[in-house]
Each structure stands twice: as C-alpha cells, then as structure tokens.
mmCIF file of C-alpha atoms in Angstrom:
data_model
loop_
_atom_site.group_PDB
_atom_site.id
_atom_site.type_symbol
_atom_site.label_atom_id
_atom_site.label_comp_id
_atom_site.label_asym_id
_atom_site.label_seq_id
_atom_site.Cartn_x
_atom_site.Cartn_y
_atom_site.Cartn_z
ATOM 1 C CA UNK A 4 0.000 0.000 0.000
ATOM 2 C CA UNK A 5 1.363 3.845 -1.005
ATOM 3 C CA UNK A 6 0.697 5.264 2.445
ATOM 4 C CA UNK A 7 2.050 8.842 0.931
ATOM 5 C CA UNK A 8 -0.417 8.747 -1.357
ATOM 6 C CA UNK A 9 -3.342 8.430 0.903
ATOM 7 C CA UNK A 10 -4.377 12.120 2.216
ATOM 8 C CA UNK A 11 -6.320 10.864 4.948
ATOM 9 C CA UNK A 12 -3.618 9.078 6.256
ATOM 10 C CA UNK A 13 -0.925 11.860 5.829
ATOM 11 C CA UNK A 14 -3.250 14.413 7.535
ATOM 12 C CA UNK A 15 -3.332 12.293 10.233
ATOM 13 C CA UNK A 16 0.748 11.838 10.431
ATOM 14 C CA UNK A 17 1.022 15.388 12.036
ATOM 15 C CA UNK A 18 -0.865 16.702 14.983
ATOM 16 C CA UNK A 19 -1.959 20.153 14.137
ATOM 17 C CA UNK A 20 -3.507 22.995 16.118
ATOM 18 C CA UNK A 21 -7.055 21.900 14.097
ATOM 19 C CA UNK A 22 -6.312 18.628 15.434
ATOM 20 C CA UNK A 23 -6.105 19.926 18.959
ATOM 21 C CA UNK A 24 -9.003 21.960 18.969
ATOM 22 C CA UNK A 25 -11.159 19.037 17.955
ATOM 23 C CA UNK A 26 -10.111 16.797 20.633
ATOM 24 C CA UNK A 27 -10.790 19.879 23.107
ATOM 25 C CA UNK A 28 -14.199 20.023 21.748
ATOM 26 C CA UNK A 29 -14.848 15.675 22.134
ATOM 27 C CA UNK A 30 -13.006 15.749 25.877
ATOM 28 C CA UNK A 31 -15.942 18.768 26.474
ATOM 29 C CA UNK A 32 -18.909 17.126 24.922
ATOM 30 C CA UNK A 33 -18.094 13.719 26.613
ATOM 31 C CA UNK A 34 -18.077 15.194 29.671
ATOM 32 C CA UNK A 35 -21.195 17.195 29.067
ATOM 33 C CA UNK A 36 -22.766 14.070 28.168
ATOM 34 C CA UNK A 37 -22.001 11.951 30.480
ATOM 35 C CA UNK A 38 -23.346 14.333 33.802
ATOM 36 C CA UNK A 39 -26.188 14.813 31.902
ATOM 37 C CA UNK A 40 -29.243 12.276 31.877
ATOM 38 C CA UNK A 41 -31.410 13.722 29.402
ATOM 39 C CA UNK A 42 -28.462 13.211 26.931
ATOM 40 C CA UNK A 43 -28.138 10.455 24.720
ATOM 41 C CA UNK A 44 -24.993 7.970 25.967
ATOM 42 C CA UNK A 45 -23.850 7.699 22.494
ATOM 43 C CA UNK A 46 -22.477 10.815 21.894
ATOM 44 C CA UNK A 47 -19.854 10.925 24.629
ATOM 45 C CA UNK A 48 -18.352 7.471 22.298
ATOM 46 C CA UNK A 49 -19.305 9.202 19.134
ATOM 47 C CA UNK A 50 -17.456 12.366 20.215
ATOM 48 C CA UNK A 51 -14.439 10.875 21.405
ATOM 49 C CA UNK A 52 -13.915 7.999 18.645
ATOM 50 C CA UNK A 53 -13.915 11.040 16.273
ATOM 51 C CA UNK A 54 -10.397 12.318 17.719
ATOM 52 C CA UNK A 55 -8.939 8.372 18.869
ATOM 53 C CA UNK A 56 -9.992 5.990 16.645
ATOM 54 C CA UNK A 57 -8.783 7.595 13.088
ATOM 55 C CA UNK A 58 -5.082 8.091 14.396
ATOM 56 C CA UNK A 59 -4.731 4.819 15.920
ATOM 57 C CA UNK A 60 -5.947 3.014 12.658
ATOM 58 C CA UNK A 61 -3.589 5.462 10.455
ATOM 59 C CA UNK A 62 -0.928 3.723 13.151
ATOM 60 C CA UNK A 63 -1.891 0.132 12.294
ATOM 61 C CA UNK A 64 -1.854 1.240 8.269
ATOM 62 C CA UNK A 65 1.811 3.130 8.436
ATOM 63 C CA UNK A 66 3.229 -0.260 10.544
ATOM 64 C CA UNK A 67 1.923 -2.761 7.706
ATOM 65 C CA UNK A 68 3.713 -0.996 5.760
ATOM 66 C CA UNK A 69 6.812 -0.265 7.222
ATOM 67 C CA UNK A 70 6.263 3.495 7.303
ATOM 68 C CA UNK A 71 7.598 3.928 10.930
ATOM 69 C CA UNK A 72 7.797 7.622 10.959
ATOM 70 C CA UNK A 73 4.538 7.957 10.021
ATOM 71 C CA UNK A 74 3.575 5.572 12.372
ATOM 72 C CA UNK A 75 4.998 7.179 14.526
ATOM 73 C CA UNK A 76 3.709 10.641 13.945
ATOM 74 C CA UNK A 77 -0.023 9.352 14.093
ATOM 75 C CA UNK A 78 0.473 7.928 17.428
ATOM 76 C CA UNK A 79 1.431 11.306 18.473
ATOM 77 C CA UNK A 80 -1.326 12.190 17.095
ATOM 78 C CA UNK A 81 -3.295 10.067 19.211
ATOM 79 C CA UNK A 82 -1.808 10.841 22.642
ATOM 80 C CA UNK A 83 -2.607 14.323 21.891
ATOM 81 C CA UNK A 84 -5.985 13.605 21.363
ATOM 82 C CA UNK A 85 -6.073 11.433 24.567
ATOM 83 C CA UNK A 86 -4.374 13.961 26.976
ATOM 84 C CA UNK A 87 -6.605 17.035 25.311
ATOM 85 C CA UNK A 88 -9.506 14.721 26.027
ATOM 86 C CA UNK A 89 -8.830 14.265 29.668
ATOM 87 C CA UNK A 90 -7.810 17.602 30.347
ATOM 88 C CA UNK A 91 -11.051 19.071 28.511
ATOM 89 C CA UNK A 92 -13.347 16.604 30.983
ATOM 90 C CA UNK A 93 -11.338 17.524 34.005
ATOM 91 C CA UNK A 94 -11.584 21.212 33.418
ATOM 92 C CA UNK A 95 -15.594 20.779 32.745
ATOM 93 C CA UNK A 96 -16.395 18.855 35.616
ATOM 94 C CA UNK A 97 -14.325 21.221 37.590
ATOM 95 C CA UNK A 98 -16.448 23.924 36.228
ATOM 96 C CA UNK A 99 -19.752 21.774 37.020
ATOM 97 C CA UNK A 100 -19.054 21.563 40.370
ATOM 98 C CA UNK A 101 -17.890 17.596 40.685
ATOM 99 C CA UNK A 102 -15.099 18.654 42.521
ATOM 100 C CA UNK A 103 -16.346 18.120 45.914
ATOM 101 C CA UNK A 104 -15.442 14.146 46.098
ATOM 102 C CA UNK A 105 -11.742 15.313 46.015
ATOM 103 C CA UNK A 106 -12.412 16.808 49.461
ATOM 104 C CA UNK A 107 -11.867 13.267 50.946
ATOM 105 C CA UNK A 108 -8.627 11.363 51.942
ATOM 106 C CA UNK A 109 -9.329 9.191 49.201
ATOM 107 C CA UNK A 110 -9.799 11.855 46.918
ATOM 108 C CA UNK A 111 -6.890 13.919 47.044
ATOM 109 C CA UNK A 112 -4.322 11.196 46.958
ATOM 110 C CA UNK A 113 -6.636 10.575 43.726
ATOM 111 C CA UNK A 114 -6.036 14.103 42.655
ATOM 112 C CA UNK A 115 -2.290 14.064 42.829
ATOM 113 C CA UNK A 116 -1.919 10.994 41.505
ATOM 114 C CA UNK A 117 -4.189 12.389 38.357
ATOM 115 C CA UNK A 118 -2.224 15.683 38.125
ATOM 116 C CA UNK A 119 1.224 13.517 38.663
ATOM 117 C CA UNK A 120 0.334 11.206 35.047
ATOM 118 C CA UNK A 121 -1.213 14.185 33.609
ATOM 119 C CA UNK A 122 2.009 16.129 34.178
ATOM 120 C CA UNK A 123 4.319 13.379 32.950
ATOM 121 C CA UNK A 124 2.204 12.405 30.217
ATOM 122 C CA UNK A 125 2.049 16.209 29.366
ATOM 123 C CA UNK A 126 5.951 16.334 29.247
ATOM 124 C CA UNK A 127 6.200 13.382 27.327
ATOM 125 C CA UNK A 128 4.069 14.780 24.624
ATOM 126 C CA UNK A 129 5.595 17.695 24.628
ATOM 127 C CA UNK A 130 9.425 16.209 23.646
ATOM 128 C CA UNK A 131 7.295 13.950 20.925
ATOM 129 C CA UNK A 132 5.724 17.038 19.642
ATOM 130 C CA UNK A 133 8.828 18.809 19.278
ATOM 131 C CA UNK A 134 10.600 15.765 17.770
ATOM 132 C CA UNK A 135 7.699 15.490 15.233
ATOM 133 C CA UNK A 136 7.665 19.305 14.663
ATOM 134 C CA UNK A 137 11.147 19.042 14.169
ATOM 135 C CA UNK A 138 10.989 15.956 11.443
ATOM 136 C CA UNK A 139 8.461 17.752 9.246
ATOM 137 C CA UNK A 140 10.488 20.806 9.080
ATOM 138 C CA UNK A 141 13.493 19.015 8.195
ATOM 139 C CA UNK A 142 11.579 17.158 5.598
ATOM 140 C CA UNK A 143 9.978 19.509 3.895
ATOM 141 C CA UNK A 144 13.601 21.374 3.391
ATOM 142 C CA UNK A 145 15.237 18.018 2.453
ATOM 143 C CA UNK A 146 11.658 17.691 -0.190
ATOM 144 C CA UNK A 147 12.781 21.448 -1.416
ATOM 145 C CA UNK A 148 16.417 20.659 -2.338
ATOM 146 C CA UNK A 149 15.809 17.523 -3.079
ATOM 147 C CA UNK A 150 13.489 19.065 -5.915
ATOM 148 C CA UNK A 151 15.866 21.595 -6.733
ATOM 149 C CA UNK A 152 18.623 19.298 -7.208
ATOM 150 C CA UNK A 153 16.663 16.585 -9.833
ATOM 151 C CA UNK A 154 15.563 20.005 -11.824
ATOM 152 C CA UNK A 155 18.771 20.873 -12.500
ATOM 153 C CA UNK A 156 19.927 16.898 -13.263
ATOM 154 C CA UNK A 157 16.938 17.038 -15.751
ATOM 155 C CA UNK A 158 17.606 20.512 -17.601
ATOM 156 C CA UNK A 159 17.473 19.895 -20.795
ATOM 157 C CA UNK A 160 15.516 17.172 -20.951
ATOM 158 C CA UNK A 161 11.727 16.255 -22.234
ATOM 159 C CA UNK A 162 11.155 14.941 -18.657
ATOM 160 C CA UNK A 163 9.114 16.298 -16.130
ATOM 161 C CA UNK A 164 8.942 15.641 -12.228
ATOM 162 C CA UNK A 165 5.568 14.393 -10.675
ATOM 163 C CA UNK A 166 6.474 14.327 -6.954
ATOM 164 C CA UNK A 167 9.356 14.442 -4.498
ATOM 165 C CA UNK A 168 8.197 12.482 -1.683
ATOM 166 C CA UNK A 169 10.421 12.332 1.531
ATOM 167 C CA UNK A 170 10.066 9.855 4.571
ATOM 168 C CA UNK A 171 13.303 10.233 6.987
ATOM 169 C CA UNK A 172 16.423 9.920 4.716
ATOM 170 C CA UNK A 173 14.330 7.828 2.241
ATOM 171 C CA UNK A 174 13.422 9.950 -1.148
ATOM 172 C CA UNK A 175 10.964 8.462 -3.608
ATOM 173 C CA UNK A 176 11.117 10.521 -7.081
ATOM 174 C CA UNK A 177 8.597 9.880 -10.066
ATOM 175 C CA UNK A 178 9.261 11.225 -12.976
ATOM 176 C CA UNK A 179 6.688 11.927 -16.312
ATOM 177 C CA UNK A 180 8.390 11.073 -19.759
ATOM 178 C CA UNK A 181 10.161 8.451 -22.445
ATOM 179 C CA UNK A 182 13.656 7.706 -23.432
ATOM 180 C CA UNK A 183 16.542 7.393 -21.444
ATOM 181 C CA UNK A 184 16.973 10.156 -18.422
ATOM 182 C CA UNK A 185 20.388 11.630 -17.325
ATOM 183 C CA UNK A 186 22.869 9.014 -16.025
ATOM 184 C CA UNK A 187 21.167 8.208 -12.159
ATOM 185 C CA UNK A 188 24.821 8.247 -10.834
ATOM 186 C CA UNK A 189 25.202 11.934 -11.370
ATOM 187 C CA UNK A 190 22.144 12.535 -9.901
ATOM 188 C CA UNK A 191 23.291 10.304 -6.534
ATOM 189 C CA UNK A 192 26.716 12.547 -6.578
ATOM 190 C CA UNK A 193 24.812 15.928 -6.847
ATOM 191 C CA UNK A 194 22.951 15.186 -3.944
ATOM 192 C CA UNK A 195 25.302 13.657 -1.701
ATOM 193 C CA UNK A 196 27.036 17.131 -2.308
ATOM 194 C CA UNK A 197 24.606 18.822 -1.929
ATOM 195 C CA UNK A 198 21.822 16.559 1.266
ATOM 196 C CA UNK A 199 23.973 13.932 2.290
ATOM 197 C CA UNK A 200 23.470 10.259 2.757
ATOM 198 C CA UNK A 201 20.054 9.760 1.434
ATOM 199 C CA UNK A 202 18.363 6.721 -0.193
ATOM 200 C CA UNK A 203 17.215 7.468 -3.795
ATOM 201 C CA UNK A 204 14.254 5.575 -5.147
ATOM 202 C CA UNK A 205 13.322 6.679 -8.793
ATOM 203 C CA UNK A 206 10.410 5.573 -11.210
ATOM 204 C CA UNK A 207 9.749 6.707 -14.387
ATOM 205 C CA UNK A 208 6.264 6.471 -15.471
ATOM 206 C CA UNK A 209 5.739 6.678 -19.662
ATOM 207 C CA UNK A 210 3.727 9.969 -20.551
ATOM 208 C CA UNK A 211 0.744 9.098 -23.130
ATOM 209 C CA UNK A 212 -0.655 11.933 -24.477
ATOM 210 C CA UNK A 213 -4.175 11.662 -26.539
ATOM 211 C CA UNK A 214 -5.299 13.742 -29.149
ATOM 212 C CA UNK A 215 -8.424 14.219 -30.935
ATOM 213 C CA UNK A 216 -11.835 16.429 -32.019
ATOM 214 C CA UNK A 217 -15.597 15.562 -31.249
ATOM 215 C CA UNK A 218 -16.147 17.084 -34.890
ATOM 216 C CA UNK A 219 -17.487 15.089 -38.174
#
C-alpha cells in the first residue's frame, strides 16, 4: 500500500492545532454528556472515537507498511488527542461543580496521583511534539532541495517531475516522460554534495498523451 499517497492518512501523520481543537471540543462534549441524563450515551463514544480511533488506525496502516515515521507521527497524534480529552473533561467537571469528592482522603491522593500522570504524560508529549515538529520541518527542506537538485539533473531534458516524496532519509522521485533520463549516478553525486546520505528511489512512469476532435 502507497501510504504517501493516501491524504487521509498523511493528515493524520502530524498533529496540528485543528487537530487539537477538535479533541478539546470531544473531551468537552463527553463530559457534558455523560453528567447529563437527558443526553443520549452515544455521543460521549461518538465524540471521542472522532479524535482516537482515526489516528490509531492510520498507526496500524503506516506499521503494515513499514512506514515507521509515520507511524509514529499518528500515534502522536493520538496521545494528543487522549491527553486534550482528559484535560477538557477535568476542566468541565471542575467547572460543574464535581469537585467536591476530592475533598476526601481518598480523593486527594486521587487528585495528585491524576495531576502527577497528567504532568508526565504532558511532558512526554511535549518532547514527541517537538521531535515530530522538528521531522516535518526538516523534511519539507530536504523535499525542497531535493526538488531543486533533480531540476537541474533534468535541464534539458523532455522529462518532467511528478512528486518528491520524503520519509526520513528515504526519497521516492517519479518522474513523467520516455527515453533514457540523465545518467542516475550523477544525480546520486549531486545530492550527496549537496543533502547527504540519502536513499534514492526513482520511477519513471511513460507519458501518453491523446489527441483528438468531437467534430465530423
């Protein structure tokens, strides 16, 4: 399966600030839900599978496949979810006034031990979230010269580039046209100059072009 081809998985890959807000929203409506009676049980499930179950399948996808980083990024994706989630319910039924049973013995060495894993977890998240933030920027500038560097190792040529897809150090290039293209080893020696080590995977897909009138 082309995973990088899929955008519903690759929105899914990266948590975004959309991403965020959404599982804000769920954590709130769950909670809403589920201290009100005259509410459907349903939606608290329907709310919250919205913002969990999506990343965690785009998880199981990018590991049959051996895309780890994406993998990776979608589970992420999913802790952020999770830990917006339970800090969206906690903040509600603070506001609701269910904060009472953490008056007890029993209930503040349940507190701390709820702001202790929320405080980890947040940490936690945060270093992954930096790390991820961190990957796409660094692949979107290896995508850039990578691009820039098969333009100029096609110039003066019929051939035309489709996409530069990047996943870690691996680059996938697909290129539109017929005939023999530049010698590949120059290309592999321009950028090693120019990116590094990198892993180089070209195809070259035959351009057919059509031609003809809907007139008599």
């Amino acid at each position: 399966m082309e995973v990088t081809r899929n955008s519903q998985i690759l929105s899914r890959t990266s948590p975004t600030l959309i991403d965020l807000i959404i599982a804000l929203a769920s954590g709130a409506a769950g909670a809403f839900a589920t201290s009100r009676e005259d509410v459907s049980d349903a939606l608290p499930g329907v709310a919250i599978a919205v913002s969990l179950v999506p990343p965690l399948a785009v998880v199981g996808i990018c590991l049959s496949a051996r895309a780890f980083t994406m993998a990776l990024g979608a589970f992420v994706l999913f802790l952020t979810n999770l830990l917006a989630i339970v800090v969206a319910a906690l903040a509600l039924f603070a506001v609701m006034g269910y904060g009472g049973s953490a008056l007890s013995h029993e209930g503040k060495r349940a507190r701390r031990l709820g702001v202790v894993v929320i405080c980890v977890a947040s940490v936690v998240l945060i270093v992954a979230l930096g790390f991820a933030s961190y990957r796409v920027v660094m692949e979107q500038i290896l995508q850039q010269r990578s691009r820039d560097r098969v333009e100029k190792w096609l110039e003066g040529t019929d051939f035309e580039i489709y996409s530069v897809d990047v996943d870690g150090k691996n680059i996938s290039l697909v290129l539109l046209g017929e005939g023999e293209p530049p010698p590949f080893k120059r290309l592999l020696a321009e950028m090693r100059d120019s990116i590094g080590d990198v892993e180089v995977r070209l195809r070259i897909v035959p351009e057919k072009i059509l031609e003809g009138s809907t007139t008599d």
